Short mmCIF file of C-alpha atoms in Angstrom, two decimals:
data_model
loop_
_atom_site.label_atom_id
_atom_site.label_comp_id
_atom_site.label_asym_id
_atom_site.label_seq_id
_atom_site.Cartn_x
_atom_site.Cartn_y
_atom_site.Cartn_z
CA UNK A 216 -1.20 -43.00 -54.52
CA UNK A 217 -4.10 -42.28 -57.37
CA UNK A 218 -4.51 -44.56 -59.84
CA UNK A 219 -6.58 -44.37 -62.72
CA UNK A 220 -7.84 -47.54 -64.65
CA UNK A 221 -8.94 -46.86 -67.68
CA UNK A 222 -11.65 -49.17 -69.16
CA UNK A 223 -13.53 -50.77 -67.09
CA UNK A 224 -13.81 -54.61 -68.77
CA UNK A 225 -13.07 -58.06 -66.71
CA UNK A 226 -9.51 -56.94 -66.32
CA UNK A 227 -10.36 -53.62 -65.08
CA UNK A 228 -12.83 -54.40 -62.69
CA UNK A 229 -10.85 -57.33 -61.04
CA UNK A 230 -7.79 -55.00 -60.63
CA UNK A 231 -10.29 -52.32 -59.03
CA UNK A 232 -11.72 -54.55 -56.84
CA UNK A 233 -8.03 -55.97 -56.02
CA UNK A 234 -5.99 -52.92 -54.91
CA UNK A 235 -9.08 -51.57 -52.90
CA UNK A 236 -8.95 -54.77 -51.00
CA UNK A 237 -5.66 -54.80 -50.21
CA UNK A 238 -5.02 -51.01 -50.05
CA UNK A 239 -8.66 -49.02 -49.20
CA UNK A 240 -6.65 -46.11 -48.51
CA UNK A 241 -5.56 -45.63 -52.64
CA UNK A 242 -7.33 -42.87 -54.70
CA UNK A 243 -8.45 -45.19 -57.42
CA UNK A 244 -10.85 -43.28 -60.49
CA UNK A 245 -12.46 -45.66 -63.61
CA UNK A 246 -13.29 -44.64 -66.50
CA UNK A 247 -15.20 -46.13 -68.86
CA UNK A 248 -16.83 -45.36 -72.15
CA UNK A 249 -20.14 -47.37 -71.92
CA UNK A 250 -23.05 -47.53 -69.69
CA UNK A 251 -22.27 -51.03 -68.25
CA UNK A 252 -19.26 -53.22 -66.94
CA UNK A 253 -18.13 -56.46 -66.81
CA UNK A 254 -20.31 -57.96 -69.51
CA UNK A 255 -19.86 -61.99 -70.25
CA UNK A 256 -19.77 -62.07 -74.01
CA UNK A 257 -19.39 -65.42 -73.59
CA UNK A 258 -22.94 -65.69 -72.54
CA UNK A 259 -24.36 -64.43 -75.40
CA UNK A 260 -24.91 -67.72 -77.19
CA UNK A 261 -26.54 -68.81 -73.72
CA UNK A 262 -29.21 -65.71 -74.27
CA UNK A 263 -29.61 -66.16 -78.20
CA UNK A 264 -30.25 -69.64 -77.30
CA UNK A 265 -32.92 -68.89 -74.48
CA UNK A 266 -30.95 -70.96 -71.98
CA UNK A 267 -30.15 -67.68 -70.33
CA UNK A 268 -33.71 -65.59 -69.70
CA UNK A 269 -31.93 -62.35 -69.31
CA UNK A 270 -28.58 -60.99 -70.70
CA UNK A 271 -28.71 -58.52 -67.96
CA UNK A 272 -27.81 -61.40 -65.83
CA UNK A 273 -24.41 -61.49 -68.13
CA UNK A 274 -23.01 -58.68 -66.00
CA UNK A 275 -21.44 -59.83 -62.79
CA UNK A 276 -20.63 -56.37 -61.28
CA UNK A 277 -21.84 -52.80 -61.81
CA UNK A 278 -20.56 -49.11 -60.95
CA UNK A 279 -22.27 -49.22 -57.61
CA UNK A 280 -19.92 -52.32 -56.87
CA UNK A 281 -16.88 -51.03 -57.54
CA UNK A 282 -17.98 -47.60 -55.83
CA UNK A 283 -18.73 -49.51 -53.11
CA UNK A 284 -15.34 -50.53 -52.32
CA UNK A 285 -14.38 -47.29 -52.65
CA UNK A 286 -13.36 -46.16 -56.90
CA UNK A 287 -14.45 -42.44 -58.41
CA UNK A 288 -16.69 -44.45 -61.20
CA UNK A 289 -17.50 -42.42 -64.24
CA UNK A 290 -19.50 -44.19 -66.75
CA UNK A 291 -19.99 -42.57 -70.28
CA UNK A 292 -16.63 -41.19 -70.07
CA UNK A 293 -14.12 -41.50 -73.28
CA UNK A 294 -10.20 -41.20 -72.64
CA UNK A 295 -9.50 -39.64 -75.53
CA UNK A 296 -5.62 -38.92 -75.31
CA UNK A 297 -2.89 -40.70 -72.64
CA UNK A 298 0.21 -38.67 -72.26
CA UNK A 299 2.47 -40.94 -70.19
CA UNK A 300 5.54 -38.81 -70.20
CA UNK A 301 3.56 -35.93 -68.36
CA UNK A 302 1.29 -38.69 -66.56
CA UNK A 303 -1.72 -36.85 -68.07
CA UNK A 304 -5.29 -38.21 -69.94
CA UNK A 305 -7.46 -36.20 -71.49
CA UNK A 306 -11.36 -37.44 -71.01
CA UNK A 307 -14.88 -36.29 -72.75
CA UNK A 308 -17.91 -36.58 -70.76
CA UNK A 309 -20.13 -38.45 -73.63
CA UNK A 310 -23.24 -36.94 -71.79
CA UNK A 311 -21.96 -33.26 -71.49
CA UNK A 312 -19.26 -33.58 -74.71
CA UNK A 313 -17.24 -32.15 -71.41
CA UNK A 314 -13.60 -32.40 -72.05
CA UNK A 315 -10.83 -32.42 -69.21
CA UNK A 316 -7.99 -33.52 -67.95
CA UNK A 317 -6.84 -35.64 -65.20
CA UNK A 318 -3.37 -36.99 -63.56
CA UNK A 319 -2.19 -40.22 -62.17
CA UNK A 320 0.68 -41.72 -60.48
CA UNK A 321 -0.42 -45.18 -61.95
CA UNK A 322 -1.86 -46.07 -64.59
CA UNK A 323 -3.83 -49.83 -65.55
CA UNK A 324 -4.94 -49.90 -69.06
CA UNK A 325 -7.41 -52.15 -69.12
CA UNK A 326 -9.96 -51.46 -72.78
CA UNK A 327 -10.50 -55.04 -73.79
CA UNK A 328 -10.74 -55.69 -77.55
CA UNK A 329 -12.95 -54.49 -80.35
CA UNK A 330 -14.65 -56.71 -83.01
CA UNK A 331 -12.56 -57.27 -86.40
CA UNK A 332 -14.11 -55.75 -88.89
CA UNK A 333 -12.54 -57.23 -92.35
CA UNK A 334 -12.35 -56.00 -95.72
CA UNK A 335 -16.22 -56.97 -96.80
CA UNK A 336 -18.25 -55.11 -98.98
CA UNK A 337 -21.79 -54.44 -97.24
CA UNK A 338 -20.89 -54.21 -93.59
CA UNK A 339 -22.43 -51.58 -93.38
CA UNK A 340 -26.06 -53.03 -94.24
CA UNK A 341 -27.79 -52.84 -90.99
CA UNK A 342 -29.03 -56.53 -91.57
CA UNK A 343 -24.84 -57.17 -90.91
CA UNK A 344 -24.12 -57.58 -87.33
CA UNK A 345 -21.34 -57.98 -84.95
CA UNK A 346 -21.05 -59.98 -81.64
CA UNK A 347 -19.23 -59.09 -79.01
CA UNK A 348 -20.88 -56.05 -76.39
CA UNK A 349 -24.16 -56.20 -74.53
CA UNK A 350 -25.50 -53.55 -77.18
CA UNK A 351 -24.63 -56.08 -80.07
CA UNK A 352 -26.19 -58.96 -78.32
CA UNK A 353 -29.61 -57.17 -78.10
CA UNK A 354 -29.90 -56.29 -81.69
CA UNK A 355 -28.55 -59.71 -82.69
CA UNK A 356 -31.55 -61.01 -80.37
CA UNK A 357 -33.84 -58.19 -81.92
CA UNK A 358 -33.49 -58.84 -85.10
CA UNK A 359 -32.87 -62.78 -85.41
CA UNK A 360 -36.18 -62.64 -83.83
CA UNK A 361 -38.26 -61.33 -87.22
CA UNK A 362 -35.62 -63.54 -89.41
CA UNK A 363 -35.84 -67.66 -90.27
CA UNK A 364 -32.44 -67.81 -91.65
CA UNK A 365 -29.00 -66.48 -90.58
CA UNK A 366 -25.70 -66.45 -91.58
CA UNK A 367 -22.87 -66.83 -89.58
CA UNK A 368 -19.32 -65.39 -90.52
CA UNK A 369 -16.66 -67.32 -89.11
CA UNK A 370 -16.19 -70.67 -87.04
CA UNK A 371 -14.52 -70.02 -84.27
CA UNK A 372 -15.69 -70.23 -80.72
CA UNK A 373 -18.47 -67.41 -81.03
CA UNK A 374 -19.34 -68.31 -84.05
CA UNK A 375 -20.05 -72.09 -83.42
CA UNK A 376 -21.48 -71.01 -80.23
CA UNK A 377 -24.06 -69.24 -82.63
CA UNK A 378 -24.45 -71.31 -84.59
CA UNK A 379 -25.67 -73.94 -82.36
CA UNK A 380 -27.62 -71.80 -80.55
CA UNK A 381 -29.93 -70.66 -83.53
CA UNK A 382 -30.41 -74.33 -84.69
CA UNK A 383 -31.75 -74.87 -81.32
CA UNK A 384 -33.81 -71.80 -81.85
CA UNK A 385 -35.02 -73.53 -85.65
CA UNK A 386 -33.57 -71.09 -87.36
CA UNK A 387 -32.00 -72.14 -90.41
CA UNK A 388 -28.48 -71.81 -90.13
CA UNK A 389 -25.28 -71.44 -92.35
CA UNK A 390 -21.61 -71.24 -91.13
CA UNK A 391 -18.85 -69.87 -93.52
CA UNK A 392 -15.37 -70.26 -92.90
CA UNK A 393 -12.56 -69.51 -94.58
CA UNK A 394 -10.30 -71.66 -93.15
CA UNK A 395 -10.20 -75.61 -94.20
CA UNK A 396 -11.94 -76.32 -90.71
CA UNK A 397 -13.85 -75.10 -88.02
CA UNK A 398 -12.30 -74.16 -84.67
CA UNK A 399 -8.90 -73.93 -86.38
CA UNK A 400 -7.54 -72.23 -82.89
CA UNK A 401 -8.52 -74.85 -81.05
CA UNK A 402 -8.63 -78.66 -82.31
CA UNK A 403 -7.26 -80.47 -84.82
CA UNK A 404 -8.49 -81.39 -88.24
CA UNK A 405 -10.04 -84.82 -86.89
CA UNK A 406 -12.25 -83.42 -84.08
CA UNK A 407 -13.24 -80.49 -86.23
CA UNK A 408 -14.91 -83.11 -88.93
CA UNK A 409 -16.45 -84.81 -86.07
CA UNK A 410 -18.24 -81.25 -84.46
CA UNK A 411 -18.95 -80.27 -88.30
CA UNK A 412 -21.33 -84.06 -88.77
CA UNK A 413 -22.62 -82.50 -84.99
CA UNK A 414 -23.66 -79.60 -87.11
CA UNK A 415 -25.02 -80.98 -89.87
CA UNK A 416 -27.21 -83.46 -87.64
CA UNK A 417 -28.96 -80.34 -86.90
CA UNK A 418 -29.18 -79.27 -90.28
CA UNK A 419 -26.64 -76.49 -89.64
CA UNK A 420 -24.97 -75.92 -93.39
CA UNK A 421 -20.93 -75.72 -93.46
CA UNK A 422 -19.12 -74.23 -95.72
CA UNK A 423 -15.43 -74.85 -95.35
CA UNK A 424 -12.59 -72.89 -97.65
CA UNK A 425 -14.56 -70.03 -98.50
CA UNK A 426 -13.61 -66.21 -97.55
CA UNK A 427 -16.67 -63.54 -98.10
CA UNK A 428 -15.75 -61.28 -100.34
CA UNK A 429 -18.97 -59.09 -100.24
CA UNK A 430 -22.86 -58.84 -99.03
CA UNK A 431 -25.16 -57.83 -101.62
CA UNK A 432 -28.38 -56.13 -99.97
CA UNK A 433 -31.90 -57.70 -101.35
CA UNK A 434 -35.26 -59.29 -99.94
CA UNK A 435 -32.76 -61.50 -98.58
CA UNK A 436 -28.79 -60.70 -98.29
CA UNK A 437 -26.90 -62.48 -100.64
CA UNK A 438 -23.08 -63.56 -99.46
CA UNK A 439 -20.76 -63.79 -102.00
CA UNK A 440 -17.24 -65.72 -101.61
CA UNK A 441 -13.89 -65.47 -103.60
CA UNK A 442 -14.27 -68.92 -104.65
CA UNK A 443 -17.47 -67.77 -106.40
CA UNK A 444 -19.99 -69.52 -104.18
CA UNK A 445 -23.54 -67.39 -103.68
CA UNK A 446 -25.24 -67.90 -100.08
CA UNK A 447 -28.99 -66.57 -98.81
CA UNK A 448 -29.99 -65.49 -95.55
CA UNK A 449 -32.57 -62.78 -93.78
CA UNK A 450 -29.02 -61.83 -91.61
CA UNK A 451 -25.58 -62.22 -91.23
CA UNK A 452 -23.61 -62.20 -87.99
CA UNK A 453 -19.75 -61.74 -87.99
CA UNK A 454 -17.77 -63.39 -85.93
CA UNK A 455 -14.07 -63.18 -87.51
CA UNK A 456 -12.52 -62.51 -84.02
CA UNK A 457 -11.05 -59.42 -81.84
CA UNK A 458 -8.31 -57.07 -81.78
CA UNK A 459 -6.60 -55.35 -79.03
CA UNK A 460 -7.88 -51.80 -78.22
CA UNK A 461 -4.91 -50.01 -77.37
CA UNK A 462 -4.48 -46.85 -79.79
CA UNK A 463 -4.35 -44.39 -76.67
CA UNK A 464 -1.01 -46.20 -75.74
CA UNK A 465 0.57 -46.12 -79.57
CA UNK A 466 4.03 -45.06 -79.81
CA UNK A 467 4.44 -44.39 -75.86
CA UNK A 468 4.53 -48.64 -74.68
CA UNK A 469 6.18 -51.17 -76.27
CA UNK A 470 3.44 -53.38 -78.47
CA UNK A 471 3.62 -56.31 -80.62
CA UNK A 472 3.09 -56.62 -84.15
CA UNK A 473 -1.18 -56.78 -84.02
CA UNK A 474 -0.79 -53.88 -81.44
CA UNK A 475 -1.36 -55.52 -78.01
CA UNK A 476 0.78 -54.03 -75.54
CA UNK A 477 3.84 -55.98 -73.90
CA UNK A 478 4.06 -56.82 -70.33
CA UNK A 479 6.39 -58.07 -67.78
CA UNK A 480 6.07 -60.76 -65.48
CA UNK A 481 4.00 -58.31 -63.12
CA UNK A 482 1.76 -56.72 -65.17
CA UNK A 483 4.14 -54.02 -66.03
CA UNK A 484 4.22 -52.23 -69.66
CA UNK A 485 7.89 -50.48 -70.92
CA UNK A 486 6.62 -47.58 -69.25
CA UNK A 487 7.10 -48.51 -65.44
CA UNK A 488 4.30 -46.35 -64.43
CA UNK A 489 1.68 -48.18 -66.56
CA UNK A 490 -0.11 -51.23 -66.41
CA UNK A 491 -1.78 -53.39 -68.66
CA UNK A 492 -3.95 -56.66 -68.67
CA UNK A 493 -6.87 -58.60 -70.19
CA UNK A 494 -7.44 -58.15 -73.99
CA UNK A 495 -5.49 -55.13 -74.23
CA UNK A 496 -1.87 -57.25 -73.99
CA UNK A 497 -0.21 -60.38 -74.86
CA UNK A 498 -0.30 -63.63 -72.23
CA UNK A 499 2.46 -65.81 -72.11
CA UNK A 500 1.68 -68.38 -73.44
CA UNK A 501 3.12 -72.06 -71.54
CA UNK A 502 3.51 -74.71 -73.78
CA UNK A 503 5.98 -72.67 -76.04
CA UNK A 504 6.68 -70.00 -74.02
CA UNK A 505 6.32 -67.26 -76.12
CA UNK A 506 4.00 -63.87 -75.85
CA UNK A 507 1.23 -64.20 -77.64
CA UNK A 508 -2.63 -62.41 -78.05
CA UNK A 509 -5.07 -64.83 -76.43
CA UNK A 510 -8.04 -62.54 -75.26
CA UNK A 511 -9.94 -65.08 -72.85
CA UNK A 512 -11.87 -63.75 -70.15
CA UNK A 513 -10.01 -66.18 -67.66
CA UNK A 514 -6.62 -64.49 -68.83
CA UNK A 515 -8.47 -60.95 -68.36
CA UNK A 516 -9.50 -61.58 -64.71
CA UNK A 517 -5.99 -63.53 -63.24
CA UNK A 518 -4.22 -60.45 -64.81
CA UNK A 519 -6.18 -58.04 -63.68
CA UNK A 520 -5.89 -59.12 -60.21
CA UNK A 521 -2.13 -59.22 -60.28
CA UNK A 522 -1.89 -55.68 -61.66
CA UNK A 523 -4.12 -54.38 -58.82
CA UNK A 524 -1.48 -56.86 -56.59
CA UNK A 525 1.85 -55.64 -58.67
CA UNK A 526 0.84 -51.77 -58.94
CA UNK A 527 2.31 -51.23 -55.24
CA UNK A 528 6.09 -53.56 -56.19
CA UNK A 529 6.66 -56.96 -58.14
CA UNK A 530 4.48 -58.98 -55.46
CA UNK A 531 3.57 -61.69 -57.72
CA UNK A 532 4.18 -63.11 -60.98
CA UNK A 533 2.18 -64.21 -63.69
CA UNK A 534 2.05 -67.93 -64.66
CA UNK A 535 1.14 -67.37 -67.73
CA UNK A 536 -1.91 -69.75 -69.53
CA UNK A 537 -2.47 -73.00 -71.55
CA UNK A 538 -5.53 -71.35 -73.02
CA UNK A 539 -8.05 -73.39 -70.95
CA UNK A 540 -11.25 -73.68 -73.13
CA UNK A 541 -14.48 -75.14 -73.07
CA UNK A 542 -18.22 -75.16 -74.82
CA UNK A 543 -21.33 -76.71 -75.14
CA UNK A 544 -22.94 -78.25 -78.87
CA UNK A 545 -25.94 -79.78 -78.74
CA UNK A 546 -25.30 -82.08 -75.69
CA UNK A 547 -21.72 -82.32 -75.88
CA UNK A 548 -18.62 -81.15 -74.07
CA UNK A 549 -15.70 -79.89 -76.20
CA UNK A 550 -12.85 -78.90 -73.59
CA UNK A 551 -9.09 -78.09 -75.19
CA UNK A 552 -5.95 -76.86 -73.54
CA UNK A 553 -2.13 -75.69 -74.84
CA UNK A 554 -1.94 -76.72 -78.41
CA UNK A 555 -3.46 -78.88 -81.36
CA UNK A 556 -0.87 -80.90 -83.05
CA UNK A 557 -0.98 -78.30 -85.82
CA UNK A 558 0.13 -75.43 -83.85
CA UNK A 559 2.95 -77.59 -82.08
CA UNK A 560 4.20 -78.09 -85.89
CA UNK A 561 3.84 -74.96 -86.83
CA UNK A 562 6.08 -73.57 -83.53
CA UNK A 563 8.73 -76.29 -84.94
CA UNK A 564 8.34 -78.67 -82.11
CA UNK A 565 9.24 -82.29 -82.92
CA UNK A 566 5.46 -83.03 -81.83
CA UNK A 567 3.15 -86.07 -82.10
CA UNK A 568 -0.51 -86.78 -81.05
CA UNK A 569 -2.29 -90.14 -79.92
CA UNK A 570 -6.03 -90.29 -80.38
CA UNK A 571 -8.06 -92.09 -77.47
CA UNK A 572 -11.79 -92.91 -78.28
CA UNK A 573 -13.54 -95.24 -75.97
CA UNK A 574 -16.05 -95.39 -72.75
CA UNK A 575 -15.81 -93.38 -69.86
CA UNK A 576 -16.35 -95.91 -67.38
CA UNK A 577 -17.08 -99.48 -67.30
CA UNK A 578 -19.29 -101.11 -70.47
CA UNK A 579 -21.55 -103.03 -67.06
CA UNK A 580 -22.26 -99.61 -65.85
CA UNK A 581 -26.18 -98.93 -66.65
CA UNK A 582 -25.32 -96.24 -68.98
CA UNK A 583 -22.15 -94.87 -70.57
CA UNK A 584 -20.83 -92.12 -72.79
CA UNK A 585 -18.34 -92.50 -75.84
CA UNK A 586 -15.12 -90.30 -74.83
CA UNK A 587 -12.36 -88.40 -77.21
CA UNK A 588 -9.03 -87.47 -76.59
CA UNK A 589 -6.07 -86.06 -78.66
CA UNK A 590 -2.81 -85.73 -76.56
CA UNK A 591 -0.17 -83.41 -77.95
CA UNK A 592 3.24 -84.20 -76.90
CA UNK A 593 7.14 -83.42 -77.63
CA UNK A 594 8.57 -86.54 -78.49
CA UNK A 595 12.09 -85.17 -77.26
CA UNK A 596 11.25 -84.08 -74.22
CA UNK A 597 8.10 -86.36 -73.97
CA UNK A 598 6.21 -83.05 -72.25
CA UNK A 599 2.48 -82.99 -72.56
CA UNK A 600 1.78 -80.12 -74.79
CA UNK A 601 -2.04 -79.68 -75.09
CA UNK A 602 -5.13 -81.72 -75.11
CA UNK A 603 -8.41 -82.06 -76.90
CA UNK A 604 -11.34 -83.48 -75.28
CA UNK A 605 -15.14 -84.41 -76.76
CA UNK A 606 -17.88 -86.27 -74.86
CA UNK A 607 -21.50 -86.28 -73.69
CA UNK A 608 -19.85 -87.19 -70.24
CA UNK A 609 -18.50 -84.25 -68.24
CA UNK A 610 -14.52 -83.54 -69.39
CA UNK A 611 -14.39 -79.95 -68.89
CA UNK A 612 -12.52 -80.28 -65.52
CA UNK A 613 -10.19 -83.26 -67.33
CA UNK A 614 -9.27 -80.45 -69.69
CA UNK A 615 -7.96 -78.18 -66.37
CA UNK A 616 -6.07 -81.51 -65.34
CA UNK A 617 -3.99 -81.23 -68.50
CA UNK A 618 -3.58 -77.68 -68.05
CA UNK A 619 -2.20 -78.31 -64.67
CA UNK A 620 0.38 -80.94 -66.12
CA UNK A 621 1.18 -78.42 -68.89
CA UNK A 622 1.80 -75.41 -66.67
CA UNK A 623 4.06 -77.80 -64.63
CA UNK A 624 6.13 -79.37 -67.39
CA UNK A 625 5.02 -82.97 -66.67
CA UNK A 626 5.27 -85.61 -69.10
CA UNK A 627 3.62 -88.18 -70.91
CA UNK A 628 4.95 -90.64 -68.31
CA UNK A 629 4.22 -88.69 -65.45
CA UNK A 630 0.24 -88.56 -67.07
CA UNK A 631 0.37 -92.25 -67.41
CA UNK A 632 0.37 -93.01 -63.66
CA UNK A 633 -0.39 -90.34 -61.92
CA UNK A 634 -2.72 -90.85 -59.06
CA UNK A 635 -6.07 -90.68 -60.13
CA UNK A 636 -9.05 -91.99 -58.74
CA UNK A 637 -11.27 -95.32 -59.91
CA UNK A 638 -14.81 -95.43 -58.93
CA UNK A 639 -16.90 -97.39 -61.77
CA UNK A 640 -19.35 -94.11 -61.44
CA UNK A 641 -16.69 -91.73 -62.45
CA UNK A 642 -13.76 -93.67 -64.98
CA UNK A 643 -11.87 -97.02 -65.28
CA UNK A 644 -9.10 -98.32 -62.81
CA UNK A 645 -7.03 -96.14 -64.74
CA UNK A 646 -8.50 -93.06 -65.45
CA UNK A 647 -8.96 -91.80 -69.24
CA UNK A 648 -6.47 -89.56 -68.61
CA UNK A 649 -3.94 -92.32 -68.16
CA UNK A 650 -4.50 -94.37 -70.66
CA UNK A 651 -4.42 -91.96 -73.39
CA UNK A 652 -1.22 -90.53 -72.03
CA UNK A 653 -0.04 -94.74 -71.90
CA UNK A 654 -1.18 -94.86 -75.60
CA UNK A 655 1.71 -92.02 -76.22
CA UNK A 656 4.24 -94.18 -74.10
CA UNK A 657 3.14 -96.88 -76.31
CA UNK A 658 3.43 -95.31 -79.25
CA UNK A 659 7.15 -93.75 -78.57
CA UNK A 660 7.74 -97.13 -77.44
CA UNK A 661 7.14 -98.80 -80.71
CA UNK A 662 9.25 -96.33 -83.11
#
């Protein structure tokens, strides 16, 4: 069988690496556009922030990798047309400007997501950068490097991530959202006010409410809003989030209403003969069950590795995600799973949310850590819905727990005694995780 992935991005290097493990025998050819695979964007903050010494260490495969198990690798090679009823691509060889055209009896499309670029005046200023690729992340690095001050675009996870990073760098640092709070994907209003007084501790300015309408060029850029608000900086970074790159497959696979491509259970587009996964598709997504675009690198690589599985039968399905997430600010863990209280709302689920803030572990332990937790939970079915947790303590693998009880349809009173461990090192006789899910019980309880 030949196979041809095309894009060669988390998802298309763990699908690579996947069917040549399990089938060596399979004609598998890559192409890719760039120079380089498998880049972490999610390390970039790490490099601005000179915790990471090299961003080359960002990418954790090359060519020679996947060549080594076997893949035709051609780097610097543009698919520029997919005809799926003839099983047909057409590709340009950047270096040569080359064009030919090659056949497959499988297809994975696997081309990530490009940078939104929205409706700014001035984008074009070469002081106006985007943040996403290991190109991007050099001239970010580059040029914040000759600038004191930067503006930041956007508060979502890159763009906090940035933020933080160049206040740790003492740069001087302003953050522009247009929402009404920061991370609005991710926590709820509460938590967001508490990482925003995180910010401002390190003299990181917030401005909530207020959408850029253009960037005037200057000595210094100037960043106008639509609310009529004026803003200074030597450089601006945007960071308004991705879209899926899937114009190749347009009108020949079924795609939602952004444009990321539908999939089956295994991986499987409307075209049997074509697979997608990573940023290119939707996930389904758990706690209301629905197909929706989360591009996560952790979605990327599970469904990359089951379309490398599925491309030879439906072997094995996808479980879909909770949208496990977690970061670093300036000491602190932020971990979050499912959804906010917002978002449960929003879906129209009869949802509620308890608030836990107290020690990790015992108050006669030597030291101890202040911990925060919103639970999310359907107060018909009492399921666990999504979780939000904030600490200088470790939660990042609490958040997984919840994930785990999401993904398996437990319930607030399965949460509430659920084995968990008690070591005055680690928690409380009950765990945090318990008592916050015995706060919901509680709470039900008393209406």
């Amino acid at each position: 069988m030949k196979v041809i992935v095309v894009g060669c991005t988390h998802a298309g290097t763990a699908a690579v690496e996947k069917i040549l493990e399990k089938h060596p025998e399979t004609d598998v050819t890559v192409y890719e556009r760039d120079d380089n695979i498998a880049f972490l964007s999610c390390g970039i903050a790490l490099y601005l922030g000179r915790i990471v010494n090299n961003l080359e260490d960002m990418f954790y495969a090359d060519p020679t990798t996947l060549e080594g198990y076997g893949a035709k690798v051609h780097m610097k090679h543009n698919v520029i047309k997919i005809d799926t009823k003839n099983k047909k691509i057409v590709v340009q060889d950047l270096v040569t400007k080359d064009i030919f055209e090659d056949t497959y009896d499988k297809l994975i499309m696997t081309t990530g997501s490009e940078v939104g670029i929205p409706p700014i005046g001035g984008m074009d200023n070469p002081r106006v950068l985007l943040c996403k690729s290991y190109a991007q992340a050099k001239k970010i690095y580059e040029s914040a490097l000759n600038y004191p001050s930067i503006a930041i675009v956007g508060a979502g996870y890159v763009g906090v991530e940035l933020a933080e990073s160049y206040a740790n760098t003492v740069h001087e640092v302003t953050l522009i959202q247009s929402r009404n709070q920061i991370l609005n994907n991710y926590v709820d209003s509460g938590l967001s006010e508490e990482i925003i007084e995180k910010l401002k501790e390190h003299d990181v300015q917030v401005h909530l409410g207020e959408r850029v309408a253009e960037i005037e060029d200057g000595d210094q850029l100037t960043i106008k809003t639509k609310a009529g608000h004026a803003y200074k900086a030597d450089l601006v970074i945007v960071c308004t989030g991705f879209f899926a790159n899937t114009d190749l497959l347009r009108g020949q696979v079924q795609m939602d209403g952004y444009g990321a491509i539908i999939i089956n259970d295994y991986m499987q587009t409307s075209d049997p003969d074509v697979y997608a996964a990573g940023d290119s598709c939707v996930v389904k997504f758990n706690p209301t069950g629905e197909m929706k675009y989360i591009p996560l690198a952790t979605n990327a690589v599970r469904q990359g590795t089951l379309a490398g599985i599925n491309i030879f039968g439906d072997i094995r399905k996808y479980m879909g995600t909770q949208a496990t997430t977690a970061m670093e600010i300036f000491g602190y863990t932020l971990a979050e799973t499912g959804l906010t209280l917002r978002k449960a709302l929003a879906s129209g689920i009869n949802a509620d949310c308890v608030v836990y803030h107290d020690n990790y572990r015992p108050a006669y332990m030597p030291t101890t850590d202040m911990l925060t937790i919103y639970l999310v939970y359907d107060k018909d079915t009492r399921k666990v819905l999504g979780a939000q947790l904030f600490s200088k303590h470790e939660v990042a693998q609490s958040a997984n727990a919840i994930s785990i009880c999401i993904q398996n349809n437990n319930t607030i009173d399965d949460l509430a005694f659920v084995d968990m461990l008690f070591q005055p090192n680690y928690d409380n006789p009950f765990n945090y995780l318990n008592l916050v899910a015995q706060q919901a019980i509680a709470k039900e309880d008393n209406e």
